[in-house]
PDB file of C-alpha atoms in Angstrom:
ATOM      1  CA  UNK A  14      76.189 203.191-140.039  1.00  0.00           C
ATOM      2  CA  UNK A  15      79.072 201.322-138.634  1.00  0.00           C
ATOM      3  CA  UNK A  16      81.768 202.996-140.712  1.00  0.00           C
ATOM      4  CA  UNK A  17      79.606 206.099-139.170  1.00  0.00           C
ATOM      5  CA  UNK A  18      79.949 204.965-135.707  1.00  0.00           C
ATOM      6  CA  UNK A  19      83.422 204.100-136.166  1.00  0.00           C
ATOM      7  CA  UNK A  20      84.286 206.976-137.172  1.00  0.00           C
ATOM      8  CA  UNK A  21      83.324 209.136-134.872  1.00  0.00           C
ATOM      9  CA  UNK A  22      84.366 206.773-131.551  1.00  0.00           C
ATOM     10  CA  UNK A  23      87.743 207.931-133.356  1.00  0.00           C
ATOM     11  CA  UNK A  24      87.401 211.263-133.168  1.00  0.00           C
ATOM     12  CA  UNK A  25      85.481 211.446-129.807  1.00  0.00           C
ATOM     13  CA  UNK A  26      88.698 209.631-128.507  1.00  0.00           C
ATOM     14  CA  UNK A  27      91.086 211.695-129.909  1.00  0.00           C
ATOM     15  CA  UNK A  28      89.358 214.830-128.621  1.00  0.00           C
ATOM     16  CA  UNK A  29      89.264 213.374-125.204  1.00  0.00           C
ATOM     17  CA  UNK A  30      91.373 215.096-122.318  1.00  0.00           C
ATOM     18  CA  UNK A  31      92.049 211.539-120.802  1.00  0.00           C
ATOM     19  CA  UNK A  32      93.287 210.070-123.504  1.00  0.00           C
ATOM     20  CA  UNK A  33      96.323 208.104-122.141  1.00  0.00           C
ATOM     21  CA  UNK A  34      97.718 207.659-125.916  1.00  0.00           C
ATOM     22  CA  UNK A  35      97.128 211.608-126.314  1.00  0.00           C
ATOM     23  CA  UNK A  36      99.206 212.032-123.462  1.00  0.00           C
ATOM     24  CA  UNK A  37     102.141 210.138-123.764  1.00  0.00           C
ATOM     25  CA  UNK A  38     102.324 211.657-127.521  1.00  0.00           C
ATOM     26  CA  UNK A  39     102.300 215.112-126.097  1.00  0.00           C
ATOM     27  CA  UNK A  40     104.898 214.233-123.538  1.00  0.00           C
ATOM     28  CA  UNK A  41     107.351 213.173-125.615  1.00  0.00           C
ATOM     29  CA  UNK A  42     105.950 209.638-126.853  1.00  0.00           C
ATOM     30  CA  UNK A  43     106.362 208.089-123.326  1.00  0.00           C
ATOM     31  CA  UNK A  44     109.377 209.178-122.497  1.00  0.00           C
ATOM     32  CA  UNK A  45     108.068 209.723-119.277  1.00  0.00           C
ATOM     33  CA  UNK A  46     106.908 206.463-118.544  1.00  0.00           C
ATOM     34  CA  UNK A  47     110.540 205.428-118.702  1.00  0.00           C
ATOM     35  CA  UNK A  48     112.315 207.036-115.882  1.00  0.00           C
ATOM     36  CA  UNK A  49     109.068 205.709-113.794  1.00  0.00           C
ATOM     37  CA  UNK A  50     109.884 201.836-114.732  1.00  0.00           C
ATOM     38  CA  UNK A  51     113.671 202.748-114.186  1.00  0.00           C
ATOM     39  CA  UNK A  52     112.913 203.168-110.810  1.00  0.00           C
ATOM     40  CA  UNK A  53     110.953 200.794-110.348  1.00  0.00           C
ATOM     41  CA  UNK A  54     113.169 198.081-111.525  1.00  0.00           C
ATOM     42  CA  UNK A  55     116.191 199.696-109.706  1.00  0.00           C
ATOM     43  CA  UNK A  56     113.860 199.732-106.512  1.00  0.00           C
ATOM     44  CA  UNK A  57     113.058 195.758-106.909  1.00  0.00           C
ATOM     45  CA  UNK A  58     116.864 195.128-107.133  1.00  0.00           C
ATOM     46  CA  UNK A  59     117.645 197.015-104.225  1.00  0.00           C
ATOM     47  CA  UNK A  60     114.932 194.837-102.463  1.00  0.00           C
ATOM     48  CA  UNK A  61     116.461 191.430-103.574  1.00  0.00           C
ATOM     49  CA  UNK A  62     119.981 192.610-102.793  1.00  0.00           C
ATOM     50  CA  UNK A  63     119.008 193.751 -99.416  1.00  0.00           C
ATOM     51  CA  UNK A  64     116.409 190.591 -98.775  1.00  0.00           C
ATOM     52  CA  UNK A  65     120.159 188.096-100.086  1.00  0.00           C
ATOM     53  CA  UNK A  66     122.353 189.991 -97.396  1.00  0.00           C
ATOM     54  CA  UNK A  67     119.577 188.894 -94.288  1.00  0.00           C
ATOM     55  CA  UNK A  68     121.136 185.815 -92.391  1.00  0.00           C
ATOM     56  CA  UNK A  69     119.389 182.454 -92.906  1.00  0.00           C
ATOM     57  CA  UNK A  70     116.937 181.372 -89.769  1.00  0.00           C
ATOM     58  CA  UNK A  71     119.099 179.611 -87.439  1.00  0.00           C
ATOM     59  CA  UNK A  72     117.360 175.906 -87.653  1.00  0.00           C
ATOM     60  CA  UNK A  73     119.071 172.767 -87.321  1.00  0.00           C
ATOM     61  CA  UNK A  74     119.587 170.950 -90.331  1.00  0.00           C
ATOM     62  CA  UNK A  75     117.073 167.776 -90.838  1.00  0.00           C
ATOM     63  CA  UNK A  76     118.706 164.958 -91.686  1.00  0.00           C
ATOM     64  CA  UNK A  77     118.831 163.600 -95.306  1.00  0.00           C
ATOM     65  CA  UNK A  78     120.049 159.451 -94.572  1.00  0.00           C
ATOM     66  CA  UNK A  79     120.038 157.289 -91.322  1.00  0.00           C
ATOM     67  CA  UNK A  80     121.338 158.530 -88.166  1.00  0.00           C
ATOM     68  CA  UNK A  81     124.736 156.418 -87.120  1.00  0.00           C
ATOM     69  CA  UNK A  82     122.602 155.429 -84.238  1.00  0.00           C
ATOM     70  CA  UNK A  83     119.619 153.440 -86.550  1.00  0.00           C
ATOM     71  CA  UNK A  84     122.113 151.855 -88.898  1.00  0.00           C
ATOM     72  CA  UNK A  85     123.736 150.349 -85.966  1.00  0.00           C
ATOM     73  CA  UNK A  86     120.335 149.248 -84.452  1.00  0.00           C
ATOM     74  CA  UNK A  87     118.996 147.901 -87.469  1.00  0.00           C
ATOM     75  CA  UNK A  88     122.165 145.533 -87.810  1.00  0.00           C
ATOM     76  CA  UNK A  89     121.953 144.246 -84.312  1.00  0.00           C
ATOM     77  CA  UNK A  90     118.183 144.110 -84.762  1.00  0.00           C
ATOM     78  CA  UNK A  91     118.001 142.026 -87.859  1.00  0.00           C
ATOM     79  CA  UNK A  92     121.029 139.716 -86.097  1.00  0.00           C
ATOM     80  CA  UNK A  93     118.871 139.374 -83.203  1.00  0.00           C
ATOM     81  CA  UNK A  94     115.459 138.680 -84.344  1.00  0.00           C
ATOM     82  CA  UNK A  95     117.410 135.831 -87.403  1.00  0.00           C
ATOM     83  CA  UNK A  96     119.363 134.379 -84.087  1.00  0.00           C
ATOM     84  CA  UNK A  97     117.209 134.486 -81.484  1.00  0.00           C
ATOM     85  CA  UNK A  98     113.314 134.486 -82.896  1.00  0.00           C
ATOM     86  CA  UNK A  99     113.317 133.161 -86.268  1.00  0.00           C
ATOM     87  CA  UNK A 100     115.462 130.502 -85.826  1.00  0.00           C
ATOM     88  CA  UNK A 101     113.267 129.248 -82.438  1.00  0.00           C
ATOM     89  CA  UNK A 102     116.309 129.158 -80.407  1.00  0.00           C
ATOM     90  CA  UNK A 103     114.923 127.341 -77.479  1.00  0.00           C
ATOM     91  CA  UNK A 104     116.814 129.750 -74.374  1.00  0.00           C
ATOM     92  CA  UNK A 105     114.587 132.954 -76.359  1.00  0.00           C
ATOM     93  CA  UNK A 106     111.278 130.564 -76.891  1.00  0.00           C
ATOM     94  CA  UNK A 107     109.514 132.048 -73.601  1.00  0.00           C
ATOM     95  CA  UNK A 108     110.190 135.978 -75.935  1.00  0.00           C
ATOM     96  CA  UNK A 109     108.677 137.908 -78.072  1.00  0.00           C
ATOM     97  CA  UNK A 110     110.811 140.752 -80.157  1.00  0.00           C
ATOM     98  CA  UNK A 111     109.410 144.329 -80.350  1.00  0.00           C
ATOM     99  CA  UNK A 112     110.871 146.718 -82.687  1.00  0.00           C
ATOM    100  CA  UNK A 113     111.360 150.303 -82.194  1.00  0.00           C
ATOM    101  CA  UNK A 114     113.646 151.216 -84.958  1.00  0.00           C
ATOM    102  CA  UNK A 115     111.414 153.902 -86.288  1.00  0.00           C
ATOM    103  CA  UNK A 116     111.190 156.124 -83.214  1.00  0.00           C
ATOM    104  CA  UNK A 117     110.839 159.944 -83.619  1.00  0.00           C
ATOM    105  CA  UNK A 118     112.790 160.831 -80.251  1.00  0.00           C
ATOM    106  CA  UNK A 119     115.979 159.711 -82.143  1.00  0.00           C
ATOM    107  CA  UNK A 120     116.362 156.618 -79.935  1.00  0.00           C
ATOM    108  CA  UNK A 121     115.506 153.196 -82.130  1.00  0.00           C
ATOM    109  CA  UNK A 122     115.131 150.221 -80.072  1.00  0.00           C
ATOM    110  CA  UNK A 123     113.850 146.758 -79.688  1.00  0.00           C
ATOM    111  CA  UNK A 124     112.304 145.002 -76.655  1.00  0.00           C
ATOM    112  CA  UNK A 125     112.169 141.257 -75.817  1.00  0.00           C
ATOM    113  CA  UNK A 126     108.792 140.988 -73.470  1.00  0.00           C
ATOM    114  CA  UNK A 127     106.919 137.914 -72.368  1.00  0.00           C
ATOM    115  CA  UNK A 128     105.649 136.003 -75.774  1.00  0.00           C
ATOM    116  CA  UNK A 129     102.349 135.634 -73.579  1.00  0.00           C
ATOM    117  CA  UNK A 130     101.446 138.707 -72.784  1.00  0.00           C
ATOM    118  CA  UNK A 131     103.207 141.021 -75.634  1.00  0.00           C
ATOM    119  CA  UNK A 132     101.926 144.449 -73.526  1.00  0.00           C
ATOM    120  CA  UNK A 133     104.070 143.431 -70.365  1.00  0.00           C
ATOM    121  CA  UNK A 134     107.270 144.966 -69.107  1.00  0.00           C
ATOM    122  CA  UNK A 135     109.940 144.900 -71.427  1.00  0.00           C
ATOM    123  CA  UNK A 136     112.641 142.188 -69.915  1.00  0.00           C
ATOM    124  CA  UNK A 137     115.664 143.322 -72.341  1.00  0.00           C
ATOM    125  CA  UNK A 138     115.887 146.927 -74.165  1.00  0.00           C
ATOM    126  CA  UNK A 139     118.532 147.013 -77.314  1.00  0.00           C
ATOM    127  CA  UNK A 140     118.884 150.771 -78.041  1.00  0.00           C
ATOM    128  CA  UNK A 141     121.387 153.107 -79.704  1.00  0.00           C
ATOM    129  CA  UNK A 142     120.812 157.376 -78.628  1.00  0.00           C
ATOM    130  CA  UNK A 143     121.265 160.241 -81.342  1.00  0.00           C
ATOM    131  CA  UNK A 144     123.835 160.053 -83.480  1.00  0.00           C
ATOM    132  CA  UNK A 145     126.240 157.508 -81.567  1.00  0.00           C
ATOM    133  CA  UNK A 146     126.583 154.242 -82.854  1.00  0.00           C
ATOM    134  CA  UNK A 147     127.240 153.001 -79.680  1.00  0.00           C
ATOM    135  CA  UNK A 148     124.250 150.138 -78.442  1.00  0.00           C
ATOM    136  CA  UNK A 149     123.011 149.840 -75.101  1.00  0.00           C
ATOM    137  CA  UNK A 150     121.778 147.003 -73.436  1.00  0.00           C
ATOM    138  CA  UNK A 151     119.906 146.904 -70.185  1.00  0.00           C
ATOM    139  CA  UNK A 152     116.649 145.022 -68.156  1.00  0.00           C
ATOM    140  CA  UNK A 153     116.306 142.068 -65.829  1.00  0.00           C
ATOM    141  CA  UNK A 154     117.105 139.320 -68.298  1.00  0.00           C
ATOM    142  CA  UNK A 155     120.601 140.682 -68.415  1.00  0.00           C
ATOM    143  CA  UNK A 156     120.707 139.684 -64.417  1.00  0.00           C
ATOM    144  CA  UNK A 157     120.108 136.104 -65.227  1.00  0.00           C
ATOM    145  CA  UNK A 158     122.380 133.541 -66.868  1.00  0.00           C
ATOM    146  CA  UNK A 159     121.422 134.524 -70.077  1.00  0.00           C
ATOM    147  CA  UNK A 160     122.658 137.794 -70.059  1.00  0.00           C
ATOM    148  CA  UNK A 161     126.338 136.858 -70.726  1.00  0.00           C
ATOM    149  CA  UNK A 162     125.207 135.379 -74.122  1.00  0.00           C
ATOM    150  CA  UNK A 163     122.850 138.169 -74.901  1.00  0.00           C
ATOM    151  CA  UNK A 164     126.001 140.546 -74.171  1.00  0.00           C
ATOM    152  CA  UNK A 165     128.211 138.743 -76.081  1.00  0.00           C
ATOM    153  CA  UNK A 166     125.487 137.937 -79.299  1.00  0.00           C
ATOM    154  CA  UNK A 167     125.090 141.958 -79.198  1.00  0.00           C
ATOM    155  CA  UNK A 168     128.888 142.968 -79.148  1.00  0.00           C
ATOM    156  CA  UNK A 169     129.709 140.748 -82.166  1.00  0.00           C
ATOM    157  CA  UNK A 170     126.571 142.004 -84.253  1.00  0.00           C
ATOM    158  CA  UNK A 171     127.506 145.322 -83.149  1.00  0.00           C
ATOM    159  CA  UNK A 172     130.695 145.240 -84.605  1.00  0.00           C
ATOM    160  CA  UNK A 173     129.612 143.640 -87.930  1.00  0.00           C
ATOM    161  CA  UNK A 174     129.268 139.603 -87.417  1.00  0.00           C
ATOM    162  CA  UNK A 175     126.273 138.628 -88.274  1.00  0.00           C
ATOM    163  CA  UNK A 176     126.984 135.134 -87.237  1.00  0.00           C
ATOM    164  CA  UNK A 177     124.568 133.544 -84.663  1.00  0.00           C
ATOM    165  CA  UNK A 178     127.248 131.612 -82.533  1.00  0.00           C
ATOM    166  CA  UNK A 179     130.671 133.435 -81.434  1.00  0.00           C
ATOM    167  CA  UNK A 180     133.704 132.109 -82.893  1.00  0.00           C
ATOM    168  CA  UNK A 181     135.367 129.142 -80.954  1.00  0.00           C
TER     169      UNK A 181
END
């Protein structure tokens, strides 16, 4: 019965109208198909040529390392907080430091504020802007005698001493 059934599945297929072997043996054994995928694969590479000559989106390029401005920061801040905080200088005692160096508006900082009350108003903000390596220093503690040291401690960190007490 099977070799039955087989055989005529064959023969019903063969005799079929929509046979899509039938027809690509009457055409010419595919030869028609051909021309078809032709143009379709010279259509997709007139796509990708076209799609490689559009300009690139006009974006501004993220940055891959530190900015010039955070490498400079971190080196003052690191000089500052061994100097002034971790070494308990007494003239930074009444301080607490408050790093900023991670900021996301491209302006790392640290703050000295009141070691009592860490939330207060900052009394001295360290920061460098964008992609300057330049470090500013402003707030009220740079109005009292202490700022001339605090000026001084930042200039020489800033330019690569890491020493805690200027050169005599």
């Amino acid at each position: 019965m099977a070799a039955m059934t087989g055989g005529r599945c064959s023969k019903v297929r063969s005799a079929s109208r929509l046979d899509p072997l039938r027809m690509l043996s009457e055409r010419g054994g595919g030869l028609t198909m051909r021309p078809t995928i032709a143009r379709l694969a010279l259509l997709a590479a007139a796509g990708l040529a076209l799609a490689s000559c559009q300009s690139s989106p006009k974006t501004t390029p993220v940055p891959l390392g530190k900015s010039a401005s955070l490498l400079a920061m971190e080196q003052v801040a690191i000089a500052a907080h061994k100097c002034w905080i971790a070494s308990k200088d007494p003239a930074f005692k009444p301080y607490q430091m408050a790093n900023e160096l991670n900021s996301y508006s491209g302006t790392p900082r640290f703050l000295l504020v009141p070691a009592k009350h860490y939330g207060g108003k900052p009394l001295l903000v360290v920061q460098a802007q964008g992609n300057s390596s330049r470090v500013d220093v402003f707030g009220p503690l740079m109005n009292e005698p202490l700022g001339a040291r605090i000026g001084s401690d930042i200039a020489r960190w800033q330019a690569g001493n890491p020493s805690c007490a200027a050169a005599a």
